[in-house]
Coordinates of C-alpha atoms in Angstrom, one line a residue:
M1 CA -18.6 19.7 39.6
E2 CA -16.6 21.6 42.2
C3 CA -16.3 20.3 45.7
S4 CA -15.0 22.3 48.7
I5 CA -14.7 21.8 52.4
D6 CA -14.3 24.3 55.2
Y7 CA -11.7 24.0 57.9
T8 CA -11.5 25.8 61.2
I9 CA -8.3 27.7 62.1
E10 CA -7.4 25.1 64.7
E11 CA -7.7 22.3 62.2
V12 CA -5.5 24.1 59.6
L13 CA -2.8 24.8 62.3
K14 CA -2.9 21.2 63.3
L15 CA -2.4 20.0 59.8
M16 CA 0.5 22.4 59.3
E17 CA 2.1 21.2 62.5
C18 CA 1.9 17.6 61.3
D19 CA 3.6 18.7 58.1
E20 CA 6.5 20.4 60.0
D21 CA 7.0 17.3 62.2
S22 CA 7.2 15.0 59.2
E23 CA 9.9 17.1 57.7
T24 CA 12.1 17.2 60.7
D25 CA 12.0 13.5 61.1
S26 CA 14.4 13.0 58.2
F27 CA 17.7 14.8 57.5
L28 CA 17.9 13.5 53.9
T29 CA 16.8 15.3 50.8
D30 CA 14.3 13.6 48.4
E31 CA 17.2 12.5 46.1
E32 CA 19.1 11.0 49.0
E33 CA 16.0 9.2 50.4
F34 CA 15.5 7.6 47.0
Y35 CA 19.1 6.6 46.9
E36 CA 19.1 5.0 50.3
T37 CA 16.0 2.9 49.4
G38 CA 17.7 1.9 46.1
E39 CA 15.3 3.7 43.9
D40 CA 15.9 6.1 41.0
P41 CA 13.0 8.5 40.5
S42 CA 13.7 9.0 36.8
E43 CA 13.5 5.2 36.3
D44 CA 11.3 3.8 39.0
W45 CA 8.4 6.4 38.8
D46 CA 6.0 6.9 36.0
D47 CA 4.5 10.3 35.4
D48 CA 1.3 9.4 37.2
D49 CA 3.2 7.7 40.1
E50 CA 5.3 10.7 41.1
P51 CA 5.1 11.4 44.9
S52 CA 3.3 14.6 45.7
T53 CA 4.1 17.1 48.4
F54 CA 1.9 17.4 51.4
S55 CA -1.0 19.9 51.2
I56 CA -4.3 20.4 53.0
P57 CA -6.5 17.6 51.7
T58 CA -9.6 18.4 49.8
P59 CA -12.1 15.7 48.7
T60 CA -12.1 14.9 45.0
P61 CA -14.6 12.8 43.1
E62 CA -13.5 9.1 43.1
R63 CA -12.3 7.8 39.8
K64 CA -10.7 4.6 38.6
K65 CA -6.9 4.9 37.9
C66 CA -5.9 3.3 34.7
R67 CA -2.5 2.9 33.2
M68 CA -2.2 2.9 29.5
S69 CA 0.7 0.9 28.1
S70 CA 2.7 2.4 25.3
Q71 CA 3.2 -1.1 24.0
S72 CA 0.9 -3.0 21.7
P73 CA -2.0 -4.7 23.6
S74 CA -1.7 -7.7 21.3
Q75 CA 1.6 -8.7 22.9
H76 CA 1.6 -11.2 25.7
W77 CA 3.9 -13.2 27.8
K78 CA 5.3 -16.3 26.1
T79 CA 6.4 -19.6 27.7
E80 CA 9.4 -21.8 27.5
N81 CA 7.7 -23.8 24.7
D82 CA 7.6 -20.8 22.4
P83 CA 10.7 -20.5 20.2
D84 CA 13.1 -17.6 20.6
M85 CA 15.9 -16.4 18.5
A86 CA 19.1 -15.1 20.2
P87 CA 20.2 -11.6 19.1
A88 CA 23.2 -11.1 16.9
L89 CA 26.1 -10.4 19.2
P90 CA 29.0 -8.0 18.4
R91 CA 32.4 -9.6 18.0
F92 CA 34.5 -9.6 21.1
A93 CA 37.3 -7.2 20.2
P94 CA 39.2 -6.1 23.4
A95 CA 41.7 -3.3 23.1
R96 CA 44.5 -5.6 24.3
L97 CA 45.0 -9.3 24.9
P98 CA 42.9 -10.2 28.0
G99 CA 44.8 -11.0 31.1
A100 CA 47.8 -9.6 32.9
C101 CA 49.7 -7.0 30.8
L102 CA 53.1 -7.9 32.1
D103 CA 56.3 -9.5 30.7
T104 CA 55.5 -13.2 31.3
S105 CA 59.2 -14.1 30.9
K106 CA 60.0 -12.3 34.2
T107 CA 59.3 -13.4 37.7
Y108 CA 57.5 -10.8 39.8
S109 CA 57.8 -10.7 43.6
P110 CA 54.8 -9.5 45.7
L111 CA 56.6 -6.2 46.2
D112 CA 57.2 -5.8 42.5
L113 CA 53.5 -6.3 41.8
F114 CA 52.4 -3.9 44.6
Q115 CA 54.7 -1.2 43.3
L116 CA 52.9 -1.3 40.0
F117 CA 50.1 0.6 41.9
F118 CA 52.2 2.4 44.5
N119 CA 55.1 3.2 42.3
K120 CA 58.1 5.4 43.1
N121 CA 56.4 8.6 42.0
V122 CA 53.3 7.9 44.1
I123 CA 55.3 7.1 47.2
Q124 CA 57.4 10.3 46.8
E125 CA 54.3 12.4 46.3
L126 CA 52.7 10.9 49.5
C127 CA 55.9 11.6 51.4
R128 CA 56.1 15.2 50.1
N129 CA 52.5 16.0 51.0
T130 CA 52.7 14.2 54.4
N131 CA 55.8 16.3 55.3
K132 CA 54.0 19.5 54.2
Q133 CA 51.0 18.6 56.3
A134 CA 53.2 18.0 59.4
A135 CA 54.9 21.3 58.9
K136 CA 51.6 23.1 58.6
R137 CA 50.4 21.5 61.8
I138 CA 53.5 22.5 63.6
E139 CA 53.1 26.1 62.4
Q140 CA 49.5 26.0 63.8
G141 CA 51.0 25.4 67.3
I142 CA 50.5 21.6 67.5
Q143 CA 53.5 20.2 69.3
F144 CA 55.0 16.8 68.3
K145 CA 58.5 15.6 67.3
W146 CA 58.7 15.3 63.6
T147 CA 61.4 14.4 61.0
D148 CA 60.6 14.2 57.3
V149 CA 59.3 10.8 56.2
T150 CA 61.4 9.1 53.5
P151 CA 60.1 6.7 50.8
T152 CA 61.8 3.8 52.5
E153 CA 60.2 4.6 55.8
F154 CA 56.8 5.1 54.2
L155 CA 57.1 1.5 52.7
K156 CA 57.7 0.3 56.3
Y157 CA 54.7 2.2 57.4
L158 CA 52.6 0.4 54.7
A159 CA 54.1 -2.9 55.8
L160 CA 52.7 -2.4 59.3
V161 CA 49.4 -1.3 57.9
I162 CA 49.2 -4.6 56.0
F163 CA 50.5 -6.5 59.1
M164 CA 47.6 -5.1 61.1
G165 CA 45.2 -6.5 58.5
L166 CA 46.8 -9.9 58.8
L167 CA 46.9 -9.9 62.6
K168 CA 43.9 -8.3 64.3
L169 CA 44.4 -6.8 67.8
G170 CA 42.2 -4.7 70.0
S171 CA 43.9 -1.3 69.4
M172 CA 46.9 0.2 67.6
K173 CA 49.0 0.4 70.7
D174 CA 48.6 -3.3 71.4
Y175 CA 51.0 -4.0 68.5
W176 CA 53.9 -2.4 70.5
R177 CA 53.0 -3.8 73.9
Q178 CA 55.9 -5.3 75.7
N179 CA 56.5 -7.9 78.5
N180 CA 53.2 -9.7 77.9
I181 CA 52.3 -13.1 76.7
F182 CA 50.3 -11.4 73.9
S183 CA 53.3 -9.2 72.8
V184 CA 54.0 -9.0 69.1
P185 CA 57.8 -8.6 68.4
F186 CA 57.6 -7.5 64.7
P187 CA 56.2 -4.0 64.8
C188 CA 58.7 -2.6 67.3
R189 CA 61.5 -3.9 65.1
V190 CA 60.2 -2.1 62.0
M191 CA 59.1 1.3 63.5
S192 CA 58.5 2.8 66.9
R193 CA 55.0 3.2 68.1
D194 CA 55.1 7.0 68.3
R195 CA 56.7 7.3 64.9
W196 CA 53.9 5.2 63.3
L197 CA 51.2 7.2 65.0
F198 CA 52.8 10.5 64.0
I199 CA 52.9 9.4 60.3
S200 CA 49.3 8.2 60.6
S201 CA 48.1 11.6 62.0
N202 CA 49.9 13.6 59.3
L203 CA 49.2 11.3 56.4
H204 CA 48.0 13.4 53.4
M205 CA 47.5 12.7 49.7
S206 CA 47.2 16.3 48.3
D207 CA 49.1 19.5 48.7
P208 CA 47.8 21.3 51.8
A209 CA 48.2 24.6 50.1
E210 CA 46.0 23.5 47.2
D211 CA 43.5 22.2 49.7
V212 CA 43.1 25.7 51.1
V213 CA 42.3 27.0 47.6
N214 CA 39.7 24.2 47.1
D215 CA 38.1 24.8 50.5
S216 CA 37.6 28.4 49.6
K217 CA 35.2 27.3 46.9
I218 CA 32.8 25.5 49.3
G219 CA 29.2 26.4 48.3
T220 CA 30.1 26.9 44.6
S221 CA 30.0 24.5 41.7
D222 CA 33.8 24.5 41.5
Y223 CA 34.3 22.9 44.9
D224 CA 35.5 19.3 44.7
P225 CA 34.8 17.2 47.9
L226 CA 37.2 14.5 46.6
F227 CA 40.1 16.9 46.0
C228 CA 42.2 15.6 48.8
L229 CA 41.9 12.1 47.3
K230 CA 42.5 12.9 43.6
P231 CA 46.3 12.6 43.4
L232 CA 46.3 9.0 44.8
M233 CA 43.0 7.9 43.4
T234 CA 43.9 9.0 39.9
E235 CA 47.1 7.0 40.0
I236 CA 45.5 3.9 41.4
K237 CA 42.7 3.9 38.8
A238 CA 45.2 4.4 36.0
A239 CA 47.3 1.5 37.3
C240 CA 44.2 -0.8 37.6
K241 CA 43.5 -0.2 33.9
S242 CA 47.1 -0.3 32.7
F243 CA 48.3 -3.7 34.0
Y244 CA 45.3 -5.9 33.3
Q245 CA 42.9 -6.3 30.5
P246 CA 39.5 -7.7 31.6
K247 CA 38.1 -10.9 30.1
K248 CA 34.8 -11.0 28.3
N249 CA 32.4 -10.9 31.3
L250 CA 32.3 -7.8 33.5
V251 CA 30.4 -7.0 36.7
I252 CA 29.2 -3.7 38.0
D253 CA 28.2 -3.5 41.7
Q254 CA 28.4 -1.4 44.8
R255 CA 31.0 -1.5 47.6
I256 CA 30.9 0.3 50.9
V257 CA 33.9 1.6 52.8
A258 CA 33.0 1.7 56.5
T259 CA 33.1 5.1 58.2
K260 CA 31.0 7.2 60.7
A261 CA 32.5 10.5 59.6
K262 CA 29.8 13.2 59.7
M263 CA 29.7 14.4 56.1
R264 CA 27.2 14.3 53.2
M265 CA 29.0 11.7 51.2
R266 CA 28.4 9.1 54.0
R267 CA 25.6 6.7 53.2
Y268 CA 23.3 4.6 55.3
I269 CA 22.1 1.2 53.9
K270 CA 20.0 -0.6 56.4
H271 CA 20.2 -4.0 54.7
K272 CA 24.0 -4.1 54.6
S273 CA 26.2 -5.6 57.3
T274 CA 28.3 -2.4 57.1
K275 CA 25.5 0.2 57.3
W276 CA 27.4 3.5 57.3
G277 CA 30.2 4.3 54.9
F278 CA 31.3 5.7 51.5
K279 CA 29.6 4.2 48.4
L280 CA 31.8 3.1 45.6
F281 CA 30.6 1.9 42.1
V282 CA 33.0 -0.9 41.0
L283 CA 33.7 -2.5 37.7
A284 CA 35.4 -5.9 38.2
D285 CA 36.3 -8.9 36.1
S286 CA 33.8 -11.7 36.7
S287 CA 36.3 -14.5 36.4
N288 CA 38.7 -13.4 39.2
G289 CA 37.3 -10.2 40.9
Y290 CA 40.1 -7.9 39.6
T291 CA 39.0 -4.3 40.2
S292 CA 39.3 -2.6 36.8
N293 CA 37.7 0.7 37.6
F294 CA 35.8 2.4 40.4
T295 CA 34.0 5.7 41.3
V296 CA 33.4 7.2 44.7
Y297 CA 29.8 8.4 44.9
R298 CA 29.4 12.0 46.0
G299 CA 26.0 12.9 44.9
K300 CA 23.8 12.6 41.8
A301 CA 24.4 16.2 40.7
N302 CA 28.1 15.4 40.3
F303 CA 27.7 12.9 37.4
S304 CA 28.6 14.1 34.0
T305 CA 25.7 13.3 31.6
G306 CA 22.9 14.8 33.7
S307 CA 20.9 11.6 33.2
E308 CA 19.6 9.2 35.9
L309 CA 22.0 8.0 38.6
T310 CA 22.2 4.4 37.5
Y311 CA 22.8 5.3 33.8
D312 CA 25.6 7.7 34.7
A313 CA 27.2 5.2 37.1
V314 CA 27.4 2.4 34.5
V315 CA 28.4 4.6 31.6
G316 CA 31.1 6.3 33.7
L317 CA 32.7 3.0 34.5
L318 CA 32.8 1.6 31.0
D319 CA 35.8 3.2 29.3
K320 CA 35.5 2.0 25.7
P321 CA 38.9 3.2 24.5
F322 CA 40.4 1.2 27.4
L323 CA 38.1 -1.9 27.1
G324 CA 37.3 -2.3 23.4
S325 CA 34.0 -3.8 22.4
G326 CA 32.0 -7.0 22.6
Y327 CA 32.1 -7.2 26.4
H328 CA 29.1 -8.6 28.4
V329 CA 28.2 -6.5 31.4
Y330 CA 26.2 -8.0 34.4
C331 CA 24.5 -5.8 37.0
D332 CA 21.8 -6.0 39.6
N333 CA 18.3 -4.4 39.6
F334 CA 19.6 -1.1 40.9
Y335 CA 21.3 -0.4 37.6
T336 CA 19.2 -2.3 35.0
S337 CA 16.9 -0.2 32.8
P338 CA 15.9 -0.6 29.1
Q339 CA 17.3 2.9 28.3
L340 CA 20.7 1.8 29.7
F341 CA 20.8 -1.5 28.0
T342 CA 19.8 0.0 24.7
Y343 CA 22.6 2.5 24.9
L344 CA 25.1 -0.1 25.8
S345 CA 24.0 -2.1 22.7
S346 CA 24.8 0.9 20.6
L347 CA 28.3 0.9 22.1
K348 CA 28.6 -2.8 21.2
F349 CA 28.4 -3.9 24.8
G350 CA 26.0 -6.7 25.8
A351 CA 24.2 -6.5 29.1
C352 CA 22.2 -8.7 31.5
G353 CA 20.7 -8.0 34.9
T354 CA 17.7 -8.4 37.2
Y355 CA 15.2 -5.6 36.9
R356 CA 12.4 -4.0 39.0
E357 CA 8.8 -4.2 38.3
G358 CA 7.4 -0.8 37.3
R359 CA 10.7 0.6 36.0
K360 CA 10.2 2.7 32.8
G361 CA 10.2 0.7 29.6
T362 CA 9.6 -2.7 31.2
P363 CA 6.6 -4.8 30.1
K364 CA 3.3 -4.3 32.1
F365 CA 1.2 -6.9 30.3
T366 CA -1.0 -9.2 32.3
V367 CA -2.0 -11.6 29.6
N368 CA -0.4 -15.1 30.4
A369 CA 1.7 -13.4 33.1
L370 CA 3.1 -15.2 36.2
S371 CA 1.0 -15.2 39.3
K372 CA 1.6 -16.2 42.9
K373 CA 0.0 -19.6 42.1
S374 CA 2.3 -20.3 39.2
K375 CA 4.1 -23.6 39.4
R376 CA 7.8 -23.5 40.4
G377 CA 9.9 -23.5 37.3
S378 CA 7.3 -21.6 35.2
I379 CA 8.9 -19.3 32.6
R380 CA 7.5 -16.2 30.8
W381 CA 9.3 -14.0 28.4
I382 CA 8.8 -11.1 25.9
R383 CA 11.3 -9.9 23.4
D384 CA 11.4 -6.2 22.1
G385 CA 14.1 -6.1 19.5
D386 CA 17.4 -7.0 21.3
L387 CA 15.8 -6.5 24.7
L388 CA 14.6 -9.8 26.3
F389 CA 12.5 -9.7 29.4
V390 CA 12.3 -13.0 31.3
K391 CA 10.4 -13.9 34.4
W392 CA 10.9 -17.2 36.3
M393 CA 9.1 -18.6 39.3
D394 CA 11.5 -20.0 41.9
T395 CA 10.6 -19.6 45.6
K396 CA 9.6 -16.1 44.4
E397 CA 9.5 -14.4 41.1
V398 CA 12.7 -13.5 39.4
A399 CA 12.8 -10.9 36.6
V400 CA 15.9 -10.6 34.3
C401 CA 16.5 -8.3 31.3
S402 CA 19.2 -9.3 28.7
T403 CA 20.5 -8.2 25.3
I404 CA 22.8 -11.2 24.9
H405 CA 20.8 -14.4 25.6
Q406 CA 18.1 -16.6 24.3
A407 CA 15.1 -17.0 26.5
F408 CA 15.4 -20.8 27.2
T409 CA 17.9 -23.4 26.0
S410 CA 16.7 -26.5 28.0
D411 CA 18.7 -25.6 31.1
T412 CA 17.6 -27.2 34.4
V413 CA 18.3 -26.6 38.0
T414 CA 17.9 -29.0 41.0
R415 CA 15.6 -28.1 43.8
R416 CA 14.2 -29.9 46.9
R417 CA 10.5 -30.6 47.1
K418 CA 8.5 -31.9 50.0
T419 CA 6.3 -34.9 49.2
R420 CA 2.9 -35.8 50.6
G421 CA 4.6 -38.3 52.9
G422 CA 6.7 -35.5 54.6
T423 CA 10.0 -36.5 53.0
W424 CA 12.1 -34.4 50.7
E425 CA 13.1 -35.3 47.2
K426 CA 15.3 -33.6 44.5
V427 CA 13.6 -32.5 41.3
K428 CA 14.8 -30.7 38.2
I429 CA 13.0 -27.7 37.0
P430 CA 13.6 -25.5 33.9
I431 CA 15.5 -22.3 34.3
P432 CA 15.9 -19.5 31.8
T433 CA 19.3 -19.0 30.2
P434 CA 19.7 -15.4 31.3
V435 CA 19.2 -16.5 35.0
V436 CA 21.9 -19.2 34.6
E437 CA 24.4 -16.8 33.2
Y438 CA 23.6 -14.1 35.7
N439 CA 24.2 -16.4 38.6
K440 CA 27.4 -17.6 37.0
H441 CA 29.0 -14.2 36.4
M442 CA 27.5 -11.7 38.9
G443 CA 29.8 -12.6 41.8
G444 CA 32.9 -10.7 40.6
V445 CA 32.7 -7.7 42.9
D446 CA 31.7 -10.0 45.9
W447 CA 34.8 -12.1 45.2
S448 CA 36.9 -9.0 45.3
D449 CA 35.2 -7.8 48.5
Q450 CA 35.9 -11.2 50.1
L451 CA 39.6 -11.1 49.3
I452 CA 39.8 -7.6 50.7
Q453 CA 37.9 -8.4 53.8
Y454 CA 40.3 -11.3 54.7
T455 CA 43.2 -9.0 55.2
A456 CA 41.6 -5.5 55.2
A457 CA 44.0 -2.7 56.3
H458 CA 40.9 -0.7 57.3
H459 CA 41.0 0.7 60.9
K460 CA 39.6 3.7 62.7
M461 CA 41.1 7.0 61.5
M462 CA 40.3 10.5 62.6
R463 CA 40.1 11.9 59.1
W464 CA 37.5 10.6 56.6
Y465 CA 39.8 10.6 53.6
K466 CA 42.3 8.3 55.3
N467 CA 39.7 5.6 55.4
L468 CA 39.6 5.7 51.5
L469 CA 43.4 5.8 51.4
L470 CA 43.5 2.5 53.3
H471 CA 40.9 1.1 50.9
F472 CA 43.1 2.1 48.0
V473 CA 45.9 0.0 49.7
D474 CA 43.5 -2.9 49.9
I475 CA 42.6 -2.6 46.2
A476 CA 46.3 -2.5 45.2
A477 CA 47.1 -5.5 47.4
C478 CA 44.1 -7.5 46.1
N479 CA 44.8 -6.7 42.5
S480 CA 48.5 -7.6 43.0
F481 CA 47.5 -11.0 44.2
I482 CA 45.3 -11.5 41.2
L483 CA 48.1 -10.5 38.9
H484 CA 50.3 -13.0 40.7
K485 CA 47.9 -15.8 40.0
E486 CA 47.4 -14.8 36.4
T487 CA 51.2 -14.7 35.7
C488 CA 51.7 -18.0 37.5
A489 CA 49.0 -19.6 35.3
V490 CA 50.8 -18.4 32.1
Q491 CA 54.2 -19.7 33.5
N492 CA 52.7 -23.0 34.7
T493 CA 53.9 -22.4 38.2
T494 CA 52.1 -22.9 41.5
P495 CA 50.9 -19.5 42.9
L496 CA 51.1 -18.6 46.6
T497 CA 47.9 -18.6 48.6
H498 CA 46.3 -15.3 49.4
R499 CA 47.6 -15.2 52.9
A500 CA 51.1 -16.3 52.0
F501 CA 51.2 -13.7 49.4
M502 CA 50.2 -10.9 51.8
E503 CA 52.7 -12.1 54.4
E504 CA 55.5 -12.0 51.9
L505 CA 54.4 -8.6 50.7
C506 CA 54.4 -7.3 54.3
A507 CA 57.9 -8.7 54.9
Q508 CA 59.3 -7.2 51.6
L509 CA 57.8 -3.8 52.3
A510 CA 59.5 -3.9 55.8
G511 CA 62.8 -5.1 54.2
V512 CA 62.9 -8.4 56.1
T513 CA 62.5 -12.0 55.3
A514 CA 59.2 -13.6 56.2
G515 CA 60.5 -17.1 56.9
V516 CA 63.2 -16.0 59.4
T517 CA 62.1 -16.1 63.0
T518 CA 63.9 -14.1 65.6
A519 CA 64.6 -15.6 69.0
P520 CA 64.0 -13.5 72.1
A521 CA 67.8 -13.7 72.9
D522 CA 68.5 -11.8 69.8
R523 CA 66.7 -8.8 71.3
A524 CA 69.1 -8.8 74.3
T525 CA 72.2 -8.9 72.1
R526 CA 71.2 -5.9 69.9
H527 CA 70.1 -3.6 72.7
T528 CA 72.6 -1.7 75.0
P529 CA 72.0 0.9 77.7
V530 CA 72.9 4.5 76.8
P531 CA 72.4 7.8 78.8
I532 CA 69.3 9.7 78.1
A533 CA 71.4 12.9 77.8
P534 CA 74.6 11.7 76.0
L535 CA 77.9 13.7 75.9
D536 CA 78.4 16.1 73.0
P537 CA 81.6 15.0 71.2
S538 CA 82.1 18.6 70.0
K539 CA 82.1 19.9 73.6
P540 CA 84.3 17.4 75.6
G541 CA 84.4 19.7 78.7
H542 CA 80.6 20.2 78.8
R543 CA 78.7 18.1 81.2
P544 CA 75.1 17.4 80.1
A545 CA 72.1 18.1 82.4
D546 CA 70.9 15.3 84.6
V547 CA 67.9 14.2 82.5
R548 CA 65.8 11.4 84.1
K549 CA 62.7 9.7 83.0
Y550 CA 60.3 7.2 84.5
C551 CA 61.5 3.6 84.1
E552 CA 59.2 1.6 81.8
Q553 CA 59.8 -1.7 83.7
C554 CA 59.1 0.0 87.1
K555 CA 55.9 1.5 85.7
A556 CA 54.7 -2.0 84.7
S557 CA 55.0 -2.9 88.4
K558 CA 53.1 0.2 89.5
V559 CA 56.3 1.7 90.9
Y560 CA 57.5 5.1 89.6
N561 CA 61.3 5.4 89.6
K562 CA 63.3 7.8 87.5
T563 CA 66.5 6.8 85.6
P564 CA 69.2 8.5 83.5
W565 CA 69.5 5.4 81.3
K566 CA 67.6 4.2 78.3
C567 CA 67.8 1.4 75.7
G568 CA 69.7 2.5 72.6
A569 CA 67.5 0.5 70.3
C570 CA 64.0 0.7 71.6
K571 CA 64.5 4.1 73.4
A572 CA 62.7 2.9 76.5
P573 CA 63.9 4.5 79.8
L574 CA 65.2 1.7 82.0
C575 CA 66.9 1.4 85.4
N576 CA 70.4 0.0 85.2
F577 CA 71.5 -0.4 88.8
L578 CA 72.4 -3.3 91.1
E579 CA 69.3 -2.7 93.2
R580 CA 67.1 -2.2 90.1
P581 CA 68.3 -4.3 87.2
C582 CA 65.3 -3.3 85.0
F583 CA 67.3 -3.2 81.8
A584 CA 68.0 -6.9 81.9
Q585 CA 64.5 -7.8 83.0
W586 CA 63.0 -5.7 80.2
H587 CA 65.0 -7.6 77.5
V588 CA 64.5 -11.1 78.8

């Protein structure tokens, strides 16, 4: 039976106008909208659930929508009283001995460990590209005083970057503020403010000439949006793999690097505390949070296998020649799918993670299933070969899929329950084994994020790629600390605390001793007045021009006097006259 309906021209135009308005409300593509909501269309939508595009509605005969399950209707959800047999697990055969891959007979300083990631070649490459970028900007007409940065000076620059993560101030210039009760003496002893800012503005990881070639490919499949990151990112990832072999339990999770740069790689996640930023997929050791591998997300189309996003993200992080076999991988419901877990089993990797209702391949049976009225602690499970699907009722329903666990092994958890008399009592309720193990091992990336956040070097930068460079510094510093703890455990020595380790690393990068304090009088003994325009030794008869600059001490008092003198150490123009002894006042 055909059914039709007539629309007036006004009604059709009104519907089309509504369609146009709805499109302009969002600046994301369909793929990006699914990603922001944490959905994967290829996994979270069945064929009959795919969202349709807007069209002029036409009435259709009502019919009941039924979903046919591809699984046998005789199957049903089992309870904790039903026996379950654990699957045969592959033997744990790592490629190397788990732990720090270092000579345990040696003692490593924080600087030694940090230079495993930022080695001599990496520092030289960064200096070379930074100098090229500065020369390029000068050729473009940007005026600033520049001398080529050296590896030693670049290490001092990194020392101040880490120092700013240890001691948070309102702005970058506050670290060089003088004659104030909140003045910090350390930065001005390591590097002048302008020099640090000039290095920051010209900081570059790739060759600027090669960047031009890559930029010419914008709009083609050969264009690489992460090209300017590749030289450093490749070295950091290789070092993360080389100097540590993960233990048996691994975690895959997401990490966000804050930025508000206007580019397509930036993501918005409304339920995160840091809502705007770059998305990273991270593989970490569950036992200590060591970052073993990571990938910067730049769009689903850029993954290698052409499969769904979550599948590609996990498979891309698990480098079997580097890891070996027999590892257990834990992930959250964004990644978990039966297809992925089956593939990992074929690679001899076990997997466990929460999953989403309605994802392809998950059970859709209703016989003996949990309901909203189910008692707290109720357990339901179904096994399909190595795949185990478990549901557990806590304050709300929890769904977990696993290929390495038995459904229930008499584990219990303590919960508080309100009695009829209005008091609270502690009771023990059963809990499935996969949920216990998931809660135990899933916090690896969060642990790493926590260590990074304590002393994060991240601060506002004008170029988006510099935010990721600072994050690479954070990864290197965090992994260095974890290597320090691992080596101390093998050598039966007491490790430094995280903050003490970072303070010592900062001091060693700057070439000073962290435990030595400098008295204010020391500042006066090392600084002497010199003329702003000194005499040229090669021209003894030549008298220099009378160059004068505004005195810094006078400017602090809102008085603007010019002086021909400056401090030889801090380069600050200062009066040195009987009526204006600003030099002595400045160094008190």
